[in-house]
C-alpha cells in the first residue's frame, strides 16, 4: 500500500467544473487539491509556487491563452512545474489527439464518467513511483 499523497491543481475557467472536480477528488484519501485557477496566468503562478504532482488543465482554458492551440500554454506549464503530470480535460473529445501531441500526459473527456478522472489521477501516481 502506498501512503504517498498526490497534490492536484485544478485549472478550469468554470467555477462549477472546478467545484465538481474538487468534490470528486475530496473523496479520495490520498489526493489533496492544493490550488485552483480560473485562468492560465493564475494557473502558471500557482504551479510555480506549489509544484503539484498533477495538473488538471481545461484544454479550452489553455487555448484561450494564445488564441490558437494549447501548445504554448502547455509549454508554460512545463516551465512552471516540469515534474507535474498534466491531464488535459475537454468537453470536446476530438481534441484528445491535439492535447496529447502538444505534450499533455493524459486526456479525459468531461463527458466521461467521474471514475475515469480518478483512475487517470491514480495512473499518475503509479508512473511517478518509478
mmCIF file of N, CA and C in Angstrom:
data_model
loop_
_atom_site.group_PDB
_atom_site.id
_atom_site.type_symbol
_atom_site.label_atom_id
_atom_site.label_comp_id
_atom_site.label_asym_id
_atom_site.label_seq_id
_atom_site.Cartn_x
_atom_site.Cartn_y
_atom_site.Cartn_z
ATOM 1 N N UNK A 1 0.840 -1.179 0.000
ATOM 2 C CA UNK A 1 0.000 0.000 0.000
ATOM 3 C C UNK A 1 0.890 1.248 0.000
ATOM 4 N N UNK A 2 0.518 2.217 -0.763
ATOM 5 C CA UNK A 2 1.296 3.447 -0.886
ATOM 6 C C UNK A 2 0.643 4.541 -0.047
ATOM 7 N N UNK A 3 1.451 5.170 0.835
ATOM 8 C CA UNK A 3 0.925 6.240 1.686
ATOM 9 C C UNK A 3 1.148 7.611 1.087
ATOM 10 N N UNK A 4 1.677 7.672 -0.100
ATOM 11 C CA UNK A 4 2.007 8.949 -0.729
ATOM 12 C C UNK A 4 0.728 9.692 -1.113
ATOM 13 N N UNK A 5 0.654 10.951 -0.728
ATOM 14 C CA UNK A 5 -0.478 11.804 -1.082
ATOM 15 C C UNK A 5 -0.144 12.526 -2.381
ATOM 16 N N UNK A 6 -1.099 12.557 -3.288
ATOM 17 C CA UNK A 6 -0.928 13.217 -4.578
ATOM 18 C C UNK A 6 -1.529 14.616 -4.495
ATOM 19 N N UNK A 7 -0.725 15.616 -4.835
ATOM 20 C CA UNK A 7 -1.211 17.001 -4.837
ATOM 21 C C UNK A 7 -1.722 17.360 -6.228
ATOM 22 N N UNK A 8 -2.853 18.050 -6.270
ATOM 23 C CA UNK A 8 -3.526 18.351 -7.533
ATOM 24 C C UNK A 8 -3.858 19.841 -7.618
ATOM 25 N N UNK A 9 -3.616 20.404 -8.793
ATOM 26 C CA UNK A 9 -4.065 21.761 -9.120
ATOM 27 C C UNK A 9 -5.164 21.637 -10.162
ATOM 28 N N UNK A 10 -6.277 22.330 -9.950
ATOM 29 C CA UNK A 10 -7.393 22.336 -10.894
ATOM 30 C C UNK A 10 -7.399 23.671 -11.624
ATOM 31 N N UNK A 11 -7.227 23.631 -12.941
ATOM 32 C CA UNK A 11 -7.241 24.851 -13.759
ATOM 33 C C UNK A 11 -8.387 24.754 -14.757
ATOM 34 N N UNK A 12 -9.451 25.476 -14.469
ATOM 35 C CA UNK A 12 -10.637 25.465 -15.328
ATOM 36 C C UNK A 12 -11.336 26.810 -15.173
ATOM 37 N N UNK A 13 -11.779 27.372 -16.267
ATOM 38 C CA UNK A 13 -12.413 28.684 -16.243
ATOM 39 C C UNK A 13 -13.809 28.700 -15.656
ATOM 40 N N UNK A 14 -14.412 27.541 -15.496
ATOM 41 C CA UNK A 14 -15.780 27.482 -14.973
ATOM 42 C C UNK A 14 -15.778 27.055 -13.506
ATOM 43 N N UNK A 15 -16.341 27.893 -12.672
ATOM 44 C CA UNK A 15 -16.355 27.634 -11.234
ATOM 45 C C UNK A 15 -17.077 26.329 -10.910
ATOM 46 N N UNK A 16 -18.138 26.004 -11.638
ATOM 47 C CA UNK A 16 -18.882 24.767 -11.370
ATOM 48 C C UNK A 16 -18.037 23.542 -11.687
ATOM 49 N N UNK A 17 -17.266 23.605 -12.743
ATOM 50 C CA UNK A 17 -16.387 22.485 -13.095
ATOM 51 C C UNK A 17 -15.313 22.305 -12.020
ATOM 52 N N UNK A 18 -14.719 23.413 -11.576
ATOM 53 C CA UNK A 18 -13.698 23.317 -10.520
ATOM 54 C C UNK A 18 -14.295 22.734 -9.243
ATOM 55 N N UNK A 19 -15.477 23.198 -8.884
ATOM 56 C CA UNK A 19 -16.136 22.702 -7.668
ATOM 57 C C UNK A 19 -16.430 21.214 -7.765
ATOM 58 N N UNK A 20 -16.931 20.782 -8.903
ATOM 59 C CA UNK A 20 -17.251 19.364 -9.090
ATOM 60 C C UNK A 20 -15.994 18.501 -8.986
ATOM 61 N N UNK A 21 -14.906 18.952 -9.615
ATOM 62 C CA UNK A 21 -13.660 18.178 -9.537
ATOM 63 C C UNK A 21 -13.120 18.159 -8.114
ATOM 64 N N UNK A 22 -13.191 19.288 -7.429
ATOM 65 C CA UNK A 22 -12.708 19.356 -6.047
ATOM 66 C C UNK A 22 -13.503 18.390 -5.163
ATOM 67 N N UNK A 23 -14.833 18.375 -5.309
ATOM 68 C CA UNK A 23 -15.667 17.465 -4.517
ATOM 69 C C UNK A 23 -15.364 16.005 -4.835
ATOM 70 N N UNK A 24 -15.166 15.704 -6.100
ATOM 71 C CA UNK A 24 -14.831 14.338 -6.504
ATOM 72 C C UNK A 24 -13.501 13.914 -5.890
ATOM 73 N N UNK A 25 -12.492 14.758 -6.023
ATOM 74 C CA UNK A 25 -11.161 14.414 -5.519
ATOM 75 C C UNK A 25 -11.120 14.356 -3.995
ATOM 76 N N UNK A 26 -11.978 15.119 -3.325
ATOM 77 C CA UNK A 26 -12.016 15.117 -1.858
ATOM 78 C C UNK A 26 -12.432 13.761 -1.301
ATOM 79 N N UNK A 27 -13.064 12.936 -2.112
ATOM 80 C CA UNK A 27 -13.474 11.601 -1.682
ATOM 81 C C UNK A 27 -12.302 10.632 -1.623
ATOM 82 N N UNK A 28 -11.190 11.016 -2.215
ATOM 83 C CA UNK A 28 -10.010 10.154 -2.252
ATOM 84 C C UNK A 28 -9.074 10.529 -1.103
ATOM 85 N N UNK A 29 -8.795 9.589 -0.195
ATOM 86 C CA UNK A 29 -7.978 9.935 0.978
ATOM 87 C C UNK A 29 -6.523 10.272 0.652
ATOM 88 N N UNK A 30 -6.038 9.836 -0.479
ATOM 89 C CA UNK A 30 -4.633 10.065 -0.828
ATOM 90 C C UNK A 30 -4.456 11.143 -1.894
ATOM 91 N N UNK A 31 -5.473 11.992 -2.060
ATOM 92 C CA UNK A 31 -5.412 13.100 -3.023
ATOM 93 C C UNK A 31 -5.771 14.387 -2.288
ATOM 94 N N UNK A 32 -4.978 15.432 -2.523
ATOM 95 C CA UNK A 32 -5.272 16.732 -1.922
ATOM 96 C C UNK A 32 -5.205 17.810 -3.005
ATOM 97 N N UNK A 33 -6.244 18.628 -3.064
ATOM 98 C CA UNK A 33 -6.263 19.751 -4.008
ATOM 99 C C UNK A 33 -5.492 20.894 -3.354
ATOM 100 N N UNK A 34 -4.384 21.290 -3.999
ATOM 101 C CA UNK A 34 -3.518 22.333 -3.429
ATOM 102 C C UNK A 34 -3.791 23.706 -4.018
ATOM 103 N N UNK A 35 -4.618 23.755 -5.060
ATOM 104 C CA UNK A 35 -4.936 25.048 -5.643
ATOM 105 C C UNK A 35 -5.934 24.930 -6.769
ATOM 106 N N UNK A 36 -6.535 26.074 -7.077
ATOM 107 C CA UNK A 36 -7.472 26.182 -8.192
ATOM 108 C C UNK A 36 -7.149 27.457 -8.945
ATOM 109 N N UNK A 37 -7.413 27.435 -10.240
ATOM 110 C CA UNK A 37 -7.167 28.618 -11.060
ATOM 111 C C UNK A 37 -8.264 28.739 -12.102
ATOM 112 N N UNK A 38 -8.713 29.981 -12.327
ATOM 113 C CA UNK A 38 -9.766 30.254 -13.298
ATOM 114 C C UNK A 38 -9.211 30.731 -14.631
ATOM 115 N N UNK A 39 -7.902 31.007 -14.676
ATOM 116 C CA UNK A 39 -7.272 31.415 -15.936
ATOM 117 C C UNK A 39 -5.834 30.904 -15.956
ATOM 118 N N UNK A 40 -5.202 30.977 -17.116
ATOM 119 C CA UNK A 40 -3.865 30.410 -17.259
ATOM 120 C C UNK A 40 -2.816 31.173 -16.467
ATOM 121 N N UNK A 41 -2.931 32.470 -16.366
ATOM 122 C CA UNK A 41 -1.942 33.224 -15.589
ATOM 123 C C UNK A 41 -1.942 32.771 -14.129
ATOM 124 N N UNK A 42 -3.125 32.628 -13.552
ATOM 125 C CA UNK A 42 -3.231 32.152 -12.171
ATOM 126 C C UNK A 42 -2.739 30.714 -12.060
ATOM 127 N N UNK A 43 -3.047 29.897 -13.058
ATOM 128 C CA UNK A 43 -2.595 28.505 -13.040
ATOM 129 C C UNK A 43 -1.072 28.425 -13.046
ATOM 130 N N UNK A 44 -0.443 29.196 -13.919
ATOM 131 C CA UNK A 44 1.015 29.171 -14.029
ATOM 132 C C UNK A 44 1.660 29.635 -12.724
ATOM 133 N N UNK A 45 1.172 30.709 -12.145
ATOM 134 C CA UNK A 45 1.780 31.202 -10.900
ATOM 135 C C UNK A 45 1.564 30.220 -9.749
ATOM 136 N N UNK A 46 0.401 29.579 -9.697
ATOM 137 C CA UNK A 46 0.140 28.591 -8.651
ATOM 138 C C UNK A 46 1.014 27.361 -8.840
ATOM 139 N N UNK A 47 1.181 26.927 -10.083
ATOM 140 C CA UNK A 47 2.062 25.784 -10.359
ATOM 141 C C UNK A 47 3.486 26.067 -9.914
ATOM 142 N N UNK A 48 3.973 27.242 -10.244
ATOM 143 C CA UNK A 48 5.343 27.603 -9.882
ATOM 144 C C UNK A 48 5.519 27.635 -8.366
ATOM 145 N N UNK A 49 4.475 28.043 -7.653
ATOM 146 C CA UNK A 49 4.563 28.158 -6.198
ATOM 147 C C UNK A 49 4.451 26.816 -5.485
ATOM 148 N N UNK A 50 3.553 25.936 -5.955
ATOM 149 C CA UNK A 50 3.304 24.710 -5.190
ATOM 150 C C UNK A 50 3.743 23.424 -5.883
ATOM 151 N N UNK A 51 4.151 23.481 -7.135
ATOM 152 C CA UNK A 51 4.657 22.305 -7.860
ATOM 153 C C UNK A 51 3.788 21.060 -7.627
ATOM 154 N N UNK A 52 2.546 21.090 -8.076
ATOM 155 C CA UNK A 52 1.652 19.953 -7.831
ATOM 156 C C UNK A 52 2.104 18.706 -8.584
ATOM 157 N N UNK A 53 1.735 17.559 -8.048
ATOM 158 C CA UNK A 53 2.016 16.296 -8.734
ATOM 159 C C UNK A 53 1.201 16.200 -10.017
ATOM 160 N N UNK A 54 -0.033 16.696 -9.960
ATOM 161 C CA UNK A 54 -0.964 16.599 -11.082
ATOM 162 C C UNK A 54 -1.582 17.965 -11.358
ATOM 163 N N UNK A 55 -1.690 18.289 -12.647
ATOM 164 C CA UNK A 55 -2.414 19.484 -13.076
ATOM 165 C C UNK A 55 -3.590 19.024 -13.926
ATOM 166 N N UNK A 56 -4.803 19.351 -13.497
ATOM 167 C CA UNK A 56 -5.999 19.107 -14.301
ATOM 168 C C UNK A 56 -6.223 20.382 -15.099
ATOM 169 N N UNK A 57 -5.945 20.326 -16.391
ATOM 170 C CA UNK A 57 -5.926 21.519 -17.233
ATOM 171 C C UNK A 57 -7.035 21.484 -18.271
ATOM 172 N N UNK A 58 -7.992 22.391 -18.121
ATOM 173 C CA UNK A 58 -9.047 22.529 -19.122
ATOM 174 C C UNK A 58 -8.407 22.977 -20.435
ATOM 175 N N UNK A 59 -8.555 22.178 -21.480
ATOM 176 C CA UNK A 59 -7.881 22.456 -22.743
ATOM 177 C C UNK A 59 -8.358 23.758 -23.381
ATOM 178 N N UNK A 60 -9.624 24.091 -23.221
ATOM 179 C CA UNK A 60 -10.120 25.353 -23.764
ATOM 180 C C UNK A 60 -9.464 26.540 -23.045
ATOM 181 N N UNK A 61 -9.232 26.397 -21.753
ATOM 182 C CA UNK A 61 -8.537 27.439 -20.996
ATOM 183 C C UNK A 61 -7.118 27.624 -21.537
ATOM 184 N N UNK A 62 -6.454 26.520 -21.821
ATOM 185 C CA UNK A 62 -5.100 26.586 -22.391
ATOM 186 C C UNK A 62 -5.117 27.262 -23.754
ATOM 187 N N UNK A 63 -6.127 26.960 -24.548
ATOM 188 C CA UNK A 63 -6.210 27.551 -25.891
ATOM 189 C C UNK A 63 -6.492 29.046 -25.835
ATOM 190 N N UNK A 64 -7.210 29.497 -24.830
ATOM 191 C CA UNK A 64 -7.529 30.924 -24.706
ATOM 192 C C UNK A 64 -6.284 31.765 -24.475
ATOM 193 N N UNK A 65 -5.256 31.172 -23.909
ATOM 194 C CA UNK A 65 -4.036 31.919 -23.604
ATOM 195 C C UNK A 65 -3.369 32.437 -24.870
ATOM 196 N N UNK A 66 -3.416 31.646 -25.947
ATOM 197 C CA UNK A 66 -2.740 32.047 -27.181
ATOM 198 C C UNK A 66 -3.712 32.407 -28.285
ATOM 199 N N UNK A 67 -4.970 31.975 -28.147
ATOM 200 C CA UNK A 67 -5.938 32.223 -29.203
ATOM 201 C C UNK A 67 -5.825 31.231 -30.349
ATOM 202 N N UNK A 68 -4.902 30.293 -30.241
ATOM 203 C CA UNK A 68 -4.714 29.306 -31.313
ATOM 204 C C UNK A 68 -4.929 27.907 -30.744
ATOM 205 N N UNK A 69 -3.839 27.278 -30.378
ATOM 206 C CA UNK A 69 -3.941 25.957 -29.771
ATOM 207 C C UNK A 69 -3.310 26.015 -28.388
ATOM 208 N N UNK A 70 -3.300 24.910 -27.700
ATOM 209 C CA UNK A 70 -2.788 24.908 -26.338
ATOM 210 C C UNK A 70 -1.308 24.646 -26.214
ATOM 211 N N UNK A 71 -0.598 24.530 -27.341
ATOM 212 C CA UNK A 71 0.824 24.193 -27.284
ATOM 213 C C UNK A 71 1.628 25.179 -26.444
ATOM 214 N N UNK A 72 1.453 26.466 -26.674
ATOM 215 C CA UNK A 72 2.225 27.483 -25.951
ATOM 216 C C UNK A 72 1.896 27.450 -24.463
ATOM 217 N N UNK A 73 0.634 27.285 -24.131
ATOM 218 C CA UNK A 73 0.242 27.233 -22.722
ATOM 219 C C UNK A 73 0.831 26.001 -22.050
ATOM 220 N N UNK A 74 0.838 24.876 -22.755
ATOM 221 C CA UNK A 74 1.404 23.664 -22.175
ATOM 222 C C UNK A 74 2.909 23.814 -21.979
ATOM 223 N N UNK A 75 3.560 24.508 -22.881
ATOM 224 C CA UNK A 75 4.978 24.791 -22.702
ATOM 225 C C UNK A 75 5.191 25.628 -21.437
ATOM 226 N N UNK A 76 4.337 26.619 -21.207
ATOM 227 C CA UNK A 76 4.426 27.435 -19.995
ATOM 228 C C UNK A 76 4.221 26.586 -18.737
ATOM 229 N N UNK A 77 3.314 25.619 -18.820
ATOM 230 C CA UNK A 77 3.077 24.704 -17.704
ATOM 231 C C UNK A 77 4.345 23.915 -17.410
ATOM 232 N N UNK A 78 4.987 23.410 -18.451
ATOM 233 C CA UNK A 78 6.206 22.607 -18.282
ATOM 234 C C UNK A 78 7.348 23.431 -17.691
ATOM 235 N N UNK A 79 7.413 24.696 -18.039
ATOM 236 C CA UNK A 79 8.446 25.568 -17.466
ATOM 237 C C UNK A 79 8.144 25.836 -15.987
ATOM 238 N N UNK A 80 6.887 26.106 -15.672
ATOM 239 C CA UNK A 80 6.495 26.443 -14.298
ATOM 240 C C UNK A 80 6.603 25.254 -13.351
ATOM 241 N N UNK A 81 6.276 24.070 -13.846
ATOM 242 C CA UNK A 81 6.248 22.883 -12.986
ATOM 243 C C UNK A 81 6.593 21.647 -13.813
ATOM 244 N N UNK A 82 7.873 21.476 -14.137
ATOM 245 C CA UNK A 82 8.282 20.432 -15.080
ATOM 246 C C UNK A 82 7.954 19.005 -14.658
ATOM 247 N N UNK A 83 7.838 18.747 -13.377
ATOM 248 C CA UNK A 83 7.580 17.384 -12.910
ATOM 249 C C UNK A 83 6.093 17.033 -12.851
ATOM 250 N N UNK A 84 5.237 18.007 -13.030
ATOM 251 C CA UNK A 84 3.797 17.753 -12.920
ATOM 252 C C UNK A 84 3.293 16.864 -14.050
ATOM 253 N N UNK A 85 2.366 15.986 -13.704
ATOM 254 C CA UNK A 85 1.670 15.125 -14.650
ATOM 255 C C UNK A 85 0.454 15.922 -15.109
ATOM 256 N N UNK A 86 0.389 16.243 -16.385
ATOM 257 C CA UNK A 86 -0.677 17.113 -16.899
ATOM 258 C C UNK A 86 -1.779 16.273 -17.532
ATOM 259 N N UNK A 87 -2.982 16.417 -17.000
ATOM 260 C CA UNK A 87 -4.159 15.757 -17.558
ATOM 261 C C UNK A 87 -4.997 16.835 -18.228
ATOM 262 N N UNK A 88 -5.069 16.786 -19.547
ATOM 263 C CA UNK A 88 -5.893 17.732 -20.299
ATOM 264 C C UNK A 88 -7.348 17.277 -20.216
ATOM 265 N N UNK A 89 -8.232 18.230 -20.020
ATOM 266 C CA UNK A 89 -9.669 17.965 -19.921
ATOM 267 C C UNK A 89 -10.397 18.776 -20.973
ATOM 268 N N UNK A 90 -11.419 18.187 -21.569
ATOM 269 C CA UNK A 90 -12.214 18.942 -22.535
ATOM 270 C C UNK A 90 -13.590 18.326 -22.685
ATOM 271 N N UNK A 91 -14.551 19.178 -22.991
ATOM 272 C CA UNK A 91 -15.893 18.695 -23.315
ATOM 273 C C UNK A 91 -15.969 18.319 -24.791
ATOM 274 N N UNK A 92 -14.880 18.521 -25.515
ATOM 275 C CA UNK A 92 -14.789 18.171 -26.936
ATOM 276 C C UNK A 92 -13.786 17.021 -27.072
ATOM 277 N N UNK A 93 -14.261 15.767 -27.077
ATOM 278 C CA UNK A 93 -13.342 14.631 -27.097
ATOM 279 C C UNK A 93 -12.406 14.609 -28.311
ATOM 280 N N UNK A 94 -12.801 15.275 -29.368
ATOM 281 C CA UNK A 94 -11.988 15.267 -30.587
ATOM 282 C C UNK A 94 -10.648 15.992 -30.424
ATOM 283 N N UNK A 95 -10.477 16.785 -29.374
ATOM 284 C CA UNK A 95 -9.199 17.484 -29.183
ATOM 285 C C UNK A 95 -8.174 16.614 -28.453
ATOM 286 N N UNK A 96 -8.548 15.393 -28.131
ATOM 287 C CA UNK A 96 -7.642 14.476 -27.423
ATOM 288 C C UNK A 96 -6.291 14.388 -28.112
ATOM 289 N N UNK A 97 -6.307 14.099 -29.386
ATOM 290 C CA UNK A 97 -5.062 13.932 -30.149
ATOM 291 C C UNK A 97 -4.216 15.204 -30.095
ATOM 292 N N UNK A 98 -4.849 16.348 -30.256
ATOM 293 C CA UNK A 98 -4.133 17.625 -30.224
ATOM 294 C C UNK A 98 -3.482 17.853 -28.855
ATOM 295 N N UNK A 99 -4.217 17.592 -27.792
ATOM 296 C CA UNK A 99 -3.684 17.801 -26.441
ATOM 297 C C UNK A 99 -2.502 16.877 -26.165
ATOM 298 N N UNK A 100 -2.624 15.625 -26.550
ATOM 299 C CA UNK A 100 -1.528 14.683 -26.326
ATOM 300 C C UNK A 100 -0.317 15.028 -27.187
ATOM 301 N N UNK A 101 -0.555 15.446 -28.421
ATOM 302 C CA UNK A 101 0.550 15.850 -29.298
ATOM 303 C C UNK A 101 1.263 17.086 -28.760
ATOM 304 N N UNK A 102 0.528 17.947 -28.068
ATOM 305 C CA UNK A 102 1.118 19.167 -27.501
ATOM 306 C C UNK A 102 1.946 18.870 -26.253
ATOM 307 N N UNK A 103 1.788 17.661 -25.699
ATOM 308 C CA UNK A 103 2.600 17.286 -24.548
ATOM 309 C C UNK A 103 1.852 16.953 -23.277
ATOM 310 N N UNK A 104 0.519 16.940 -23.331
ATOM 311 C CA UNK A 104 -0.230 16.503 -22.147
ATOM 312 C C UNK A 104 0.096 15.033 -21.890
ATOM 313 N N UNK A 105 0.141 14.652 -20.624
ATOM 314 C CA UNK A 105 0.450 13.265 -20.276
ATOM 315 C C UNK A 105 -0.754 12.352 -20.432
ATOM 316 N N UNK A 106 -1.940 12.915 -20.325
ATOM 317 C CA UNK A 106 -3.169 12.134 -20.440
ATOM 318 C C UNK A 106 -4.297 13.070 -20.842
ATOM 319 N N UNK A 107 -5.403 12.468 -21.262
ATOM 320 C CA UNK A 107 -6.584 13.234 -21.658
ATOM 321 C C UNK A 107 -7.812 12.557 -21.082
ATOM 322 N N UNK A 108 -8.715 13.352 -20.531
ATOM 323 C CA UNK A 108 -10.006 12.853 -20.060
ATOM 324 C C UNK A 108 -11.079 13.778 -20.609
ATOM 325 N N UNK A 109 -12.074 13.182 -21.243
ATOM 326 C CA UNK A 109 -13.207 13.963 -21.725
ATOM 327 C C UNK A 109 -14.093 14.320 -20.538
ATOM 328 N N UNK A 110 -14.612 15.531 -20.535
ATOM 329 C CA UNK A 110 -15.513 15.942 -19.461
ATOM 330 C C UNK A 110 -16.820 15.163 -19.502
ATOM 331 N N UNK A 111 -17.083 14.460 -20.594
ATOM 332 C CA UNK A 111 -18.261 13.617 -20.698
ATOM 333 C C UNK A 111 -18.044 12.211 -20.162
ATOM 334 N N UNK A 112 -16.803 11.872 -19.828
ATOM 335 C CA UNK A 112 -16.501 10.553 -19.272
ATOM 336 C C UNK A 112 -17.050 10.437 -17.854
ATOM 337 N N UNK A 113 -17.273 9.210 -17.395
ATOM 338 C CA UNK A 113 -17.707 9.038 -16.008
ATOM 339 C C UNK A 113 -16.632 9.558 -15.042
ATOM 340 N N UNK A 114 -17.024 10.044 -13.871
ATOM 341 C CA UNK A 114 -16.055 10.575 -12.906
ATOM 342 C C UNK A 114 -14.944 9.581 -12.550
ATOM 343 N N UNK A 115 -15.268 8.301 -12.585
ATOM 344 C CA UNK A 115 -14.279 7.275 -12.256
ATOM 345 C C UNK A 115 -13.084 7.303 -13.203
ATOM 346 N N UNK A 116 -13.318 7.741 -14.425
ATOM 347 C CA UNK A 116 -12.212 7.832 -15.391
ATOM 348 C C UNK A 116 -11.199 8.880 -14.939
ATOM 349 N N UNK A 117 -11.660 10.015 -14.457
ATOM 350 C CA UNK A 117 -10.749 11.044 -13.959
ATOM 351 C C UNK A 117 -9.979 10.519 -12.746
ATOM 352 N N UNK A 118 -10.669 9.869 -11.824
ATOM 353 C CA UNK A 118 -10.000 9.320 -10.648
ATOM 354 C C UNK A 118 -8.958 8.277 -11.044
ATOM 355 N N UNK A 119 -9.299 7.423 -11.999
ATOM 356 C CA UNK A 119 -8.347 6.404 -12.455
ATOM 357 C C UNK A 119 -7.126 7.040 -13.101
ATOM 358 N N UNK A 120 -7.330 8.102 -13.854
ATOM 359 C CA UNK A 120 -6.211 8.771 -14.519
ATOM 360 C C UNK A 120 -5.309 9.455 -13.501
ATOM 361 N N UNK A 121 -5.887 10.067 -12.488
ATOM 362 C CA UNK A 121 -5.080 10.640 -11.404
ATOM 363 C C UNK A 121 -4.310 9.515 -10.709
ATOM 364 N N UNK A 122 -4.956 8.377 -10.506
ATOM 365 C CA UNK A 122 -4.282 7.216 -9.912
ATOM 366 C C UNK A 122 -3.152 6.702 -10.783
ATOM 367 N N UNK A 123 -3.342 6.734 -12.097
ATOM 368 C CA UNK A 123 -2.282 6.314 -13.022
ATOM 369 C C UNK A 123 -1.045 7.179 -12.851
ATOM 370 N N UNK A 124 -1.236 8.452 -12.612
ATOM 371 C CA UNK A 124 -0.093 9.353 -12.445
ATOM 372 C C UNK A 124 0.727 8.945 -11.236
ATOM 373 N N UNK A 125 0.080 8.452 -10.202
ATOM 374 C CA UNK A 125 0.807 8.006 -9.016
ATOM 375 C C UNK A 125 1.681 6.810 -9.360
ATOM 376 N N UNK A 126 1.136 5.875 -10.111
ATOM 377 C CA UNK A 126 1.912 4.693 -10.478
ATOM 378 C C UNK A 126 3.104 5.074 -11.344
ATOM 379 N N UNK A 127 2.914 6.026 -12.256
ATOM 380 C CA UNK A 127 4.012 6.476 -13.115
ATOM 381 C C UNK A 127 5.085 7.158 -12.279
ATOM 382 N N UNK A 128 4.689 7.974 -11.316
ATOM 383 C CA UNK A 128 5.661 8.735 -10.527
ATOM 384 C C UNK A 128 6.432 7.867 -9.540
ATOM 385 N N UNK A 129 5.961 6.660 -9.280
ATOM 386 C CA UNK A 129 6.665 5.779 -8.353
ATOM 387 C C UNK A 129 7.928 5.198 -8.967
ATOM 388 N N UNK A 130 8.060 5.273 -10.268
ATOM 389 C CA UNK A 130 9.236 4.687 -10.928
ATOM 390 C C UNK A 130 10.346 5.666 -11.089
#
